[in-house]
Amino acid sequence: MSHTINGASLRTLPPISTISVNNFNVVFTDTECQKSVQFHNNKDTKVFLRWLLNTTVESSYA
């Protein structure tokens, strides 16, 4: 699945095995590798986390 962040596309391949959040930084591990994303505000961080968690849940039921 893809998500656009600041004009750049970020591709994730579920399942997501780990998620770590520190302020505006999100690091997660999917089937490919570990990825790190930095945001500029709290709202964008929460929107991305909601999408990432929904992606993980949807892949569990597929």
Short mmCIF file of C-alpha atoms in Angstrom, two decimals, residues 53-62:
data_model
loop_
_atom_site.label_atom_id
_atom_site.label_comp_id
_atom_site.label_asym_id
_atom_site.label_seq_id
_atom_site.Cartn_x
_atom_site.Cartn_y
_atom_site.Cartn_z
CA LEU A 53 -2.52 0.83 11.90
CA ASN A 54 -5.52 0.44 9.58
CA THR A 55 -3.23 -1.01 6.93
CA THR A 56 -1.97 -3.54 9.45
CA VAL A 57 -5.47 -4.51 10.61
CA GLU A 58 -6.82 -4.81 7.04
CA SER A 59 -3.93 -7.08 6.04
CA SER A 60 -4.67 -9.35 9.00
CA TYR A 61 -8.16 -10.03 7.68
CA ALA A 62 -7.19 -10.42 4.00
#
